[in-house]
Amino acid sequence: MAIETRTIAAYNQASFGDRQGDVAKGQRIVMQACAQCHGTQGNAVSSTFPNLSAQLSSYLVAQLMLFKTGERRSPIMQPVAQNLSASDMLDAAAYYSSQAPGKPYASNNAELLAPGEKLHREGDSQRGIPACIHCHGVTGSAIAPIFPRIGGQSPDYLEFVLGVLKTKRFVIHEAYVMKAILTNLTLEDIKAVSTYTSTLTAAKPENGRRP
Ligand code: HEC
Ligand code: HEC
């Protein structure tokens, strides 16, 4: 099946041009339309919703447009995104990306933390799994604006979204990397690495601007 793919930078350029978001306008949108799930400062009200605080704005706007066009499917987020203009997306992303990271999650489940840490830091070359830190950084803070920040994300959401990524149809070029990685991860691996990653104190990315 031929699928048109673009890099996240090209996708954002086509969707948003060189425009940047406005934090104050974004705050108003967030209070009206997002805070009931993602929190006023991006720390989600339930672990089934992703935290958006300190997430890179490049990642946030790309995902919002993917929801709006239906390229990323979600019965909850698609109707939300359909009501947003491109400027609204830039503004909401500017606001959430400027918020301080939330508190990481705690776990004392060594049976999950130990193999999760190993996958995160070293991967598993025999099974064709690269270390997550190559792209997501040691603390789970993205190393470049084409990657999402994953440290301190809710363990339930991490497990859920890795399951989605394992099966979804990709339009963002770099996401093929995740798809390739995930074909080699078992559900036990996903649970372990999600538990570990949720405990990381991901520093706020240095460069929150769109690529
Ligand atoms: C009713 C709850 C709800 C509301 C309201 C809501 N969201 Fe979401 N949001 C979700 C859920 C659930 C997901 C995970 C969707 C999935 O992948 O299936 C999500 C995912 C996202 C993602 C992708 C995050 C990631 O890490 O991949 C972004 C960005 C986002 N929401 C932004 C927003 C913005 C901006 C608003 C307000 C304009 C908003 N959301 C309103 C529940 C909500
Ligand atoms: C070569 C780079 C690369 C490596 C290595 C990598 N990732 Fe990713 N990851 C990405 C990219 C790019 C995306 C964005 C995919 C998209 O949604 O389009 C992503 C997305 C994710 C997301 C979704 C984040 C969100 O908020 O929706 C999670 C979780 C994740 N990766 C975890 C991992 C784990 C765990 C590993 C190690 C087993 C890993 N990644 C290894 C590049 C990488």
Short mmCIF file of N, CA and C in Angstrom, two decimals, residues 27-180:
data_model
loop_
_atom_site.label_atom_id
_atom_site.label_comp_id
_atom_site.label_asym_id
_atom_site.label_seq_id
_atom_site.Cartn_x
_atom_site.Cartn_y
_atom_site.Cartn_z
N GLN A 27 -3.98 30.13 26.40
CA GLN A 27 -4.51 29.90 27.75
C GLN A 27 -6.04 29.98 27.74
N ARG A 28 -6.58 30.95 26.98
CA ARG A 28 -8.05 31.07 26.93
C ARG A 28 -8.69 29.84 26.29
N ILE A 29 -8.07 29.34 25.22
CA ILE A 29 -8.61 28.14 24.55
C ILE A 29 -8.55 26.94 25.49
N VAL A 30 -7.42 26.81 26.16
CA VAL A 30 -7.22 25.67 27.06
C VAL A 30 -8.26 25.67 28.18
N MET A 31 -8.51 26.85 28.79
CA MET A 31 -9.47 26.91 29.90
C MET A 31 -10.86 26.49 29.42
N GLN A 32 -11.20 26.88 28.18
CA GLN A 32 -12.53 26.56 27.66
C GLN A 32 -12.66 25.12 27.18
N ALA A 33 -11.64 24.63 26.50
CA ALA A 33 -11.85 23.41 25.72
C ALA A 33 -10.97 22.22 26.07
N CYS A 34 -9.93 22.41 26.89
CA CYS A 34 -8.98 21.32 27.10
C CYS A 34 -8.77 20.96 28.57
N ALA A 35 -8.90 21.97 29.44
CA ALA A 35 -8.49 21.80 30.84
C ALA A 35 -9.26 20.70 31.56
N GLN A 36 -10.51 20.47 31.15
CA GLN A 36 -11.29 19.45 31.87
C GLN A 36 -10.65 18.07 31.77
N CYS A 37 -9.82 17.84 30.77
CA CYS A 37 -9.12 16.55 30.65
C CYS A 37 -7.61 16.68 30.84
N HIS A 38 -7.00 17.68 30.19
CA HIS A 38 -5.53 17.79 30.24
C HIS A 38 -5.04 18.70 31.37
N GLY A 39 -5.97 19.28 32.15
CA GLY A 39 -5.56 20.13 33.26
C GLY A 39 -5.26 21.55 32.81
N THR A 40 -5.36 22.50 33.74
CA THR A 40 -5.12 23.89 33.38
C THR A 40 -3.65 24.11 33.03
N GLN A 41 -2.75 23.31 33.61
CA GLN A 41 -1.33 23.47 33.31
C GLN A 41 -0.73 22.27 32.58
N GLY A 42 -1.61 21.45 32.01
CA GLY A 42 -1.12 20.34 31.19
C GLY A 42 -0.87 19.06 31.97
N ASN A 43 -1.24 19.06 33.25
CA ASN A 43 -1.12 17.83 34.03
C ASN A 43 -2.51 17.21 34.11
N ALA A 44 -2.68 16.11 33.40
CA ALA A 44 -4.00 15.54 33.14
C ALA A 44 -4.74 15.18 34.42
N VAL A 45 -6.06 15.28 34.37
CA VAL A 45 -6.90 15.03 35.54
C VAL A 45 -7.03 13.53 35.80
N SER A 46 -6.71 12.70 34.81
CA SER A 46 -6.80 11.25 34.98
C SER A 46 -5.64 10.64 34.21
N SER A 47 -5.14 9.49 34.68
CA SER A 47 -3.97 8.90 34.02
C SER A 47 -4.33 8.29 32.66
N THR A 48 -5.62 8.29 32.30
CA THR A 48 -5.96 7.81 30.96
C THR A 48 -5.77 8.92 29.92
N PHE A 49 -5.60 10.16 30.36
CA PHE A 49 -5.35 11.27 29.43
C PHE A 49 -3.86 11.63 29.46
N PRO A 50 -3.29 12.00 28.31
CA PRO A 50 -1.87 12.37 28.33
C PRO A 50 -1.61 13.71 29.01
N ASN A 51 -0.46 13.80 29.68
CA ASN A 51 0.02 15.09 30.18
C ASN A 51 0.59 15.86 28.99
N LEU A 52 0.30 17.15 28.93
CA LEU A 52 0.80 17.97 27.82
C LEU A 52 1.78 19.04 28.30
N SER A 53 1.95 19.20 29.61
CA SER A 53 2.86 20.22 30.12
C SER A 53 4.27 19.95 29.61
N ALA A 54 4.93 21.02 29.15
CA ALA A 54 6.32 20.96 28.69
C ALA A 54 6.53 20.08 27.46
N GLN A 55 5.45 19.59 26.86
CA GLN A 55 5.61 18.83 25.61
C GLN A 55 6.06 19.79 24.50
N LEU A 56 6.82 19.31 23.56
CA LEU A 56 7.28 20.19 22.49
C LEU A 56 6.10 20.67 21.65
N SER A 57 6.08 21.96 21.36
CA SER A 57 4.95 22.49 20.60
C SER A 57 4.89 21.87 19.20
N SER A 58 6.07 21.52 18.64
CA SER A 58 6.08 20.89 17.31
C SER A 58 5.30 19.58 17.33
N TYR A 59 5.44 18.84 18.41
CA TYR A 59 4.73 17.56 18.52
C TYR A 59 3.24 17.80 18.76
N LEU A 60 2.92 18.75 19.63
CA LEU A 60 1.51 19.04 19.93
C LEU A 60 0.74 19.47 18.68
N VAL A 61 1.28 20.42 17.92
CA VAL A 61 0.53 20.91 16.76
C VAL A 61 0.38 19.82 15.69
N ALA A 62 1.43 19.03 15.52
CA ALA A 62 1.33 17.95 14.52
C ALA A 62 0.22 16.97 14.90
N GLN A 63 0.17 16.60 16.19
CA GLN A 63 -0.85 15.62 16.62
C GLN A 63 -2.24 16.22 16.49
N LEU A 64 -2.40 17.51 16.82
CA LEU A 64 -3.72 18.14 16.71
C LEU A 64 -4.20 18.13 15.26
N MET A 65 -3.29 18.44 14.33
CA MET A 65 -3.69 18.44 12.91
C MET A 65 -3.98 17.01 12.44
N LEU A 66 -3.21 16.05 12.92
CA LEU A 66 -3.46 14.65 12.56
C LEU A 66 -4.85 14.20 13.04
N PHE A 67 -5.23 14.66 14.24
CA PHE A 67 -6.59 14.35 14.74
C PHE A 67 -7.64 15.02 13.86
N LYS A 68 -7.41 16.29 13.52
CA LYS A 68 -8.41 17.04 12.76
C LYS A 68 -8.65 16.40 11.40
N THR A 69 -7.58 15.97 10.73
CA THR A 69 -7.73 15.38 9.41
C THR A 69 -8.14 13.90 9.48
N GLY A 70 -8.15 13.34 10.68
CA GLY A 70 -8.50 11.93 10.83
C GLY A 70 -7.34 10.98 10.57
N GLU A 71 -6.14 11.55 10.35
CA GLU A 71 -4.97 10.69 10.11
C GLU A 71 -4.54 10.00 11.41
N ARG A 72 -4.82 10.63 12.55
CA ARG A 72 -4.71 9.93 13.84
C ARG A 72 -6.12 9.83 14.39
N ARG A 73 -6.54 8.62 14.69
CA ARG A 73 -7.93 8.42 15.08
C ARG A 73 -8.09 8.41 16.60
N SER A 74 -9.12 9.10 17.08
CA SER A 74 -9.50 9.05 18.49
C SER A 74 -10.92 9.58 18.59
N PRO A 75 -11.85 8.77 19.11
CA PRO A 75 -13.23 9.24 19.23
C PRO A 75 -13.34 10.46 20.15
N ILE A 76 -12.37 10.65 21.04
CA ILE A 76 -12.43 11.80 21.95
C ILE A 76 -11.79 13.03 21.32
N MET A 77 -10.57 12.88 20.79
CA MET A 77 -9.84 14.06 20.31
C MET A 77 -10.25 14.53 18.92
N GLN A 78 -10.77 13.67 18.06
CA GLN A 78 -11.13 14.13 16.71
C GLN A 78 -12.19 15.23 16.74
N PRO A 79 -13.31 15.04 17.48
CA PRO A 79 -14.29 16.13 17.53
C PRO A 79 -13.74 17.41 18.16
N VAL A 80 -12.84 17.28 19.14
CA VAL A 80 -12.22 18.47 19.74
C VAL A 80 -11.40 19.21 18.69
N ALA A 81 -10.56 18.47 17.97
CA ALA A 81 -9.66 19.09 16.99
C ALA A 81 -10.42 19.68 15.81
N GLN A 82 -11.57 19.08 15.47
CA GLN A 82 -12.34 19.61 14.35
C GLN A 82 -12.83 21.04 14.61
N ASN A 83 -12.96 21.40 15.88
CA ASN A 83 -13.38 22.76 16.22
C ASN A 83 -12.24 23.76 16.30
N LEU A 84 -11.00 23.30 16.07
CA LEU A 84 -9.86 24.20 16.22
C LEU A 84 -9.35 24.65 14.85
N SER A 85 -9.07 25.95 14.72
CA SER A 85 -8.38 26.44 13.52
C SER A 85 -6.89 26.18 13.70
N ALA A 86 -6.13 26.36 12.62
CA ALA A 86 -4.68 26.18 12.72
C ALA A 86 -4.10 27.13 13.78
N SER A 87 -4.61 28.36 13.82
CA SER A 87 -4.11 29.31 14.83
C SER A 87 -4.43 28.85 16.24
N ASP A 88 -5.65 28.32 16.44
CA ASP A 88 -6.02 27.80 17.77
C ASP A 88 -5.03 26.71 18.20
N MET A 89 -4.68 25.85 17.26
CA MET A 89 -3.75 24.75 17.59
C MET A 89 -2.39 25.31 18.01
N LEU A 90 -1.88 26.29 17.24
CA LEU A 90 -0.59 26.89 17.57
C LEU A 90 -0.65 27.57 18.93
N ASP A 91 -1.77 28.25 19.22
CA ASP A 91 -1.90 28.97 20.48
C ASP A 91 -1.97 28.00 21.67
N ALA A 92 -2.82 26.97 21.56
CA ALA A 92 -2.95 26.00 22.66
C ALA A 92 -1.62 25.28 22.88
N ALA A 93 -0.93 24.95 21.79
CA ALA A 93 0.37 24.27 21.91
C ALA A 93 1.41 25.18 22.54
N ALA A 94 1.37 26.47 22.19
CA ALA A 94 2.33 27.42 22.78
C ALA A 94 2.11 27.48 24.29
N TYR A 95 0.83 27.48 24.70
CA TYR A 95 0.53 27.56 26.13
C TYR A 95 1.00 26.30 26.87
N TYR A 96 0.56 25.14 26.40
CA TYR A 96 0.91 23.90 27.12
C TYR A 96 2.43 23.66 27.09
N SER A 97 3.09 23.95 25.97
CA SER A 97 4.54 23.67 25.91
C SER A 97 5.32 24.59 26.84
N SER A 98 4.72 25.74 27.20
CA SER A 98 5.43 26.68 28.08
C SER A 98 5.22 26.36 29.56
N GLN A 99 4.38 25.37 29.88
CA GLN A 99 4.12 25.03 31.28
C GLN A 99 5.22 24.12 31.85
N ALA A 100 5.48 24.26 33.14
CA ALA A 100 6.50 23.45 33.80
C ALA A 100 6.08 21.98 33.79
N PRO A 101 7.06 21.06 33.69
CA PRO A 101 6.71 19.63 33.72
C PRO A 101 6.02 19.26 35.02
N GLY A 102 5.10 18.31 34.94
CA GLY A 102 4.43 17.83 36.15
C GLY A 102 5.33 16.89 36.94
N LYS A 103 4.81 16.44 38.06
CA LYS A 103 5.58 15.53 38.91
C LYS A 103 5.61 14.14 38.25
N PRO A 104 6.77 13.47 38.21
CA PRO A 104 6.79 12.12 37.64
C PRO A 104 5.96 11.15 38.49
N TYR A 105 5.62 10.01 37.93
CA TYR A 105 4.85 8.99 38.64
C TYR A 105 5.80 8.15 39.49
N ALA A 106 5.26 7.47 40.48
CA ALA A 106 6.08 6.63 41.35
C ALA A 106 5.71 5.17 41.13
N SER A 107 6.71 4.30 41.19
CA SER A 107 6.44 2.86 41.14
C SER A 107 7.53 2.16 41.93
N ASN A 108 7.16 1.11 42.66
CA ASN A 108 8.20 0.31 43.32
C ASN A 108 8.14 -1.13 42.82
N ASN A 109 7.61 -1.28 41.60
CA ASN A 109 7.50 -2.61 41.01
C ASN A 109 8.79 -2.96 40.27
N ALA A 110 9.75 -3.55 41.01
CA ALA A 110 11.08 -3.83 40.45
C ALA A 110 10.99 -4.77 39.25
N GLU A 111 9.99 -5.65 39.24
CA GLU A 111 9.87 -6.61 38.12
C GLU A 111 9.56 -5.90 36.80
N LEU A 112 8.98 -4.72 36.88
CA LEU A 112 8.73 -3.94 35.66
C LEU A 112 9.82 -2.89 35.45
N LEU A 113 10.25 -2.26 36.56
CA LEU A 113 11.21 -1.16 36.43
C LEU A 113 12.56 -1.62 35.87
N ALA A 114 13.05 -2.77 36.32
CA ALA A 114 14.39 -3.21 35.88
C ALA A 114 14.43 -3.50 34.38
N PRO A 115 13.53 -4.36 33.87
CA PRO A 115 13.58 -4.57 32.40
C PRO A 115 13.20 -3.32 31.61
N GLY A 116 12.33 -2.47 32.19
CA GLY A 116 11.95 -1.23 31.51
C GLY A 116 13.13 -0.30 31.37
N GLU A 117 13.92 -0.18 32.44
CA GLU A 117 15.10 0.69 32.39
C GLU A 117 16.11 0.18 31.36
N LYS A 118 16.26 -1.15 31.32
CA LYS A 118 17.22 -1.74 30.37
C LYS A 118 16.79 -1.44 28.93
N LEU A 119 15.52 -1.61 28.63
CA LEU A 119 15.04 -1.31 27.28
C LEU A 119 15.24 0.17 26.96
N HIS A 120 14.90 1.01 27.92
CA HIS A 120 15.01 2.45 27.71
C HIS A 120 16.45 2.85 27.41
N ARG A 121 17.37 2.36 28.22
CA ARG A 121 18.77 2.80 28.11
C ARG A 121 19.58 2.04 27.07
N GLU A 122 19.31 0.73 26.95
CA GLU A 122 20.18 -0.10 26.10
C GLU A 122 19.45 -0.73 24.92
N GLY A 123 18.14 -0.83 25.00
CA GLY A 123 17.40 -1.59 23.98
C GLY A 123 17.72 -3.06 24.12
N ASP A 124 17.55 -3.81 23.05
CA ASP A 124 17.86 -5.24 23.06
C ASP A 124 18.28 -5.60 21.64
N SER A 125 19.60 -5.60 21.42
CA SER A 125 20.09 -5.73 20.03
C SER A 125 19.70 -7.08 19.44
N GLN A 126 19.65 -8.11 20.28
CA GLN A 126 19.31 -9.45 19.76
C GLN A 126 17.90 -9.49 19.20
N ARG A 127 17.03 -8.65 19.78
CA ARG A 127 15.64 -8.64 19.31
C ARG A 127 15.37 -7.42 18.41
N GLY A 128 16.43 -6.72 18.02
CA GLY A 128 16.24 -5.60 17.09
C GLY A 128 15.55 -4.40 17.70
N ILE A 129 15.77 -4.18 19.01
CA ILE A 129 15.14 -3.03 19.67
C ILE A 129 16.22 -2.01 20.03
N PRO A 130 16.20 -0.82 19.41
CA PRO A 130 17.19 0.19 19.79
C PRO A 130 16.81 0.84 21.13
N ALA A 131 17.80 1.44 21.77
CA ALA A 131 17.53 2.13 23.04
C ALA A 131 16.63 3.34 22.78
N CYS A 132 15.67 3.53 23.66
CA CYS A 132 14.74 4.66 23.53
C CYS A 132 15.48 5.99 23.67
N ILE A 133 16.59 5.98 24.45
CA ILE A 133 17.30 7.23 24.73
C ILE A 133 17.90 7.87 23.47
N HIS A 134 18.09 7.08 22.39
CA HIS A 134 18.65 7.66 21.17
C HIS A 134 17.80 8.83 20.68
N CYS A 135 16.52 8.74 20.86
CA CYS A 135 15.63 9.80 20.35
C CYS A 135 14.90 10.53 21.47
N HIS A 136 14.54 9.78 22.53
CA HIS A 136 13.74 10.40 23.59
C HIS A 136 14.58 10.89 24.75
N GLY A 137 15.90 10.66 24.72
CA GLY A 137 16.78 11.20 25.76
C GLY A 137 16.79 10.36 27.03
N VAL A 138 17.86 10.48 27.80
CA VAL A 138 18.02 9.68 29.02
C VAL A 138 16.90 9.97 30.01
N THR A 139 16.54 11.25 30.16
CA THR A 139 15.49 11.60 31.13
C THR A 139 14.10 11.60 30.48
N GLY A 140 14.03 11.19 29.22
CA GLY A 140 12.72 11.15 28.56
C GLY A 140 12.34 12.47 27.94
N SER A 141 13.29 13.40 27.93
CA SER A 141 13.07 14.68 27.28
C SER A 141 13.56 14.50 25.84
N ALA A 142 12.80 14.93 24.86
CA ALA A 142 13.18 14.67 23.47
C ALA A 142 14.53 15.29 23.15
N ILE A 143 15.33 14.64 22.31
CA ILE A 143 16.64 15.19 21.97
C ILE A 143 16.56 16.17 20.81
N ALA A 144 15.45 16.21 20.09
CA ALA A 144 15.27 17.14 18.95
C ALA A 144 13.77 17.33 18.77
N PRO A 145 13.37 18.47 18.16
CA PRO A 145 11.92 18.76 18.06
C PRO A 145 11.14 17.84 17.13
N ILE A 146 11.79 16.85 16.51
CA ILE A 146 11.01 15.89 15.72
C ILE A 146 10.56 14.71 16.58
N PHE A 147 10.94 14.69 17.85
CA PHE A 147 10.55 13.60 18.74
C PHE A 147 9.71 14.13 19.90
N PRO A 148 8.79 13.33 20.44
CA PRO A 148 8.07 13.78 21.63
C PRO A 148 8.84 13.54 22.92
N ARG A 149 8.50 14.36 23.91
CA ARG A 149 9.00 14.17 25.26
C ARG A 149 8.12 13.07 25.88
N ILE A 150 8.73 12.06 26.51
CA ILE A 150 7.92 10.96 27.06
C ILE A 150 8.12 10.75 28.56
N GLY A 151 9.16 11.36 29.15
CA GLY A 151 9.42 11.17 30.58
C GLY A 151 8.31 11.77 31.42
N GLY A 152 7.94 11.07 32.50
CA GLY A 152 6.92 11.59 33.39
C GLY A 152 5.51 11.53 32.80
N GLN A 153 5.36 10.90 31.65
CA GLN A 153 4.03 10.73 31.07
C GLN A 153 3.32 9.62 31.87
N SER A 154 2.00 9.67 31.90
CA SER A 154 1.27 8.68 32.68
C SER A 154 1.52 7.26 32.16
N PRO A 155 1.73 6.30 33.07
CA PRO A 155 2.02 4.93 32.63
C PRO A 155 0.85 4.33 31.85
N ASP A 156 -0.37 4.66 32.23
CA ASP A 156 -1.54 4.12 31.50
C ASP A 156 -1.57 4.65 30.08
N TYR A 157 -1.29 5.97 29.93
CA TYR A 157 -1.31 6.55 28.60
C TYR A 157 -0.16 5.98 27.75
N LEU A 158 1.03 5.83 28.35
CA LEU A 158 2.17 5.29 27.60
C LEU A 158 1.85 3.90 27.06
N GLU A 159 1.27 3.08 27.93
CA GLU A 159 0.95 1.72 27.52
C GLU A 159 -0.09 1.75 26.40
N PHE A 160 -1.07 2.63 26.56
CA PHE A 160 -2.12 2.75 25.56
C PHE A 160 -1.55 3.23 24.23
N VAL A 161 -0.77 4.30 24.25
CA VAL A 161 -0.34 4.91 22.99
C VAL A 161 0.68 4.03 22.27
N LEU A 162 1.48 3.28 23.02
CA LEU A 162 2.41 2.35 22.37
C LEU A 162 1.63 1.24 21.68
N GLY A 163 0.54 0.83 22.29
CA GLY A 163 -0.33 -0.15 21.65
C GLY A 163 -0.94 0.40 20.37
N VAL A 164 -1.34 1.68 20.39
CA VAL A 164 -1.92 2.32 19.20
C VAL A 164 -0.85 2.43 18.12
N LEU A 165 0.35 2.90 18.51
CA LEU A 165 1.44 3.08 17.54
C LEU A 165 1.83 1.76 16.89
N LYS A 166 1.69 0.68 17.66
CA LYS A 166 2.05 -0.64 17.15
C LYS A 166 1.17 -1.02 15.95
N THR A 167 -0.03 -0.51 15.92
CA THR A 167 -0.97 -0.95 14.89
C THR A 167 -1.38 0.15 13.91
N LYS A 168 -1.09 1.42 14.24
CA LYS A 168 -1.72 2.46 13.44
C LYS A 168 -1.03 2.65 12.08
N ARG A 169 -1.73 3.32 11.21
CA ARG A 169 -1.23 3.66 9.89
C ARG A 169 -0.50 4.99 10.05
N PHE A 170 0.72 5.07 9.54
CA PHE A 170 1.53 6.24 9.81
C PHE A 170 1.54 7.22 8.65
N VAL A 171 1.52 8.48 8.95
CA VAL A 171 1.69 9.50 7.92
C VAL A 171 2.94 10.33 8.15
N ILE A 172 3.41 10.33 9.39
CA ILE A 172 4.63 11.08 9.69
C ILE A 172 5.83 10.16 9.49
N HIS A 173 6.74 10.61 8.65
CA HIS A 173 7.87 9.78 8.25
C HIS A 173 8.61 9.19 9.45
N GLU A 174 8.94 10.03 10.43
CA GLU A 174 9.73 9.52 11.56
C GLU A 174 8.99 8.45 12.35
N ALA A 175 7.66 8.43 12.25
CA ALA A 175 6.89 7.46 13.03
C ALA A 175 7.13 6.03 12.54
N TYR A 176 7.64 5.87 11.32
CA TYR A 176 7.99 4.52 10.87
C TYR A 176 9.03 3.89 11.78
N VAL A 177 9.85 4.76 12.38
CA VAL A 177 10.85 4.28 13.31
C VAL A 177 10.18 3.60 14.49
N MET A 178 9.17 4.28 15.04
CA MET A 178 8.46 3.71 16.20
C MET A 178 7.75 2.43 15.80
N LYS A 179 7.15 2.42 14.62
CA LYS A 179 6.45 1.23 14.15
C LYS A 179 7.42 0.04 14.06
N ALA A 180 8.61 0.30 13.50
CA ALA A 180 9.60 -0.76 13.35
C ALA A 180 10.03 -1.27 14.73
#
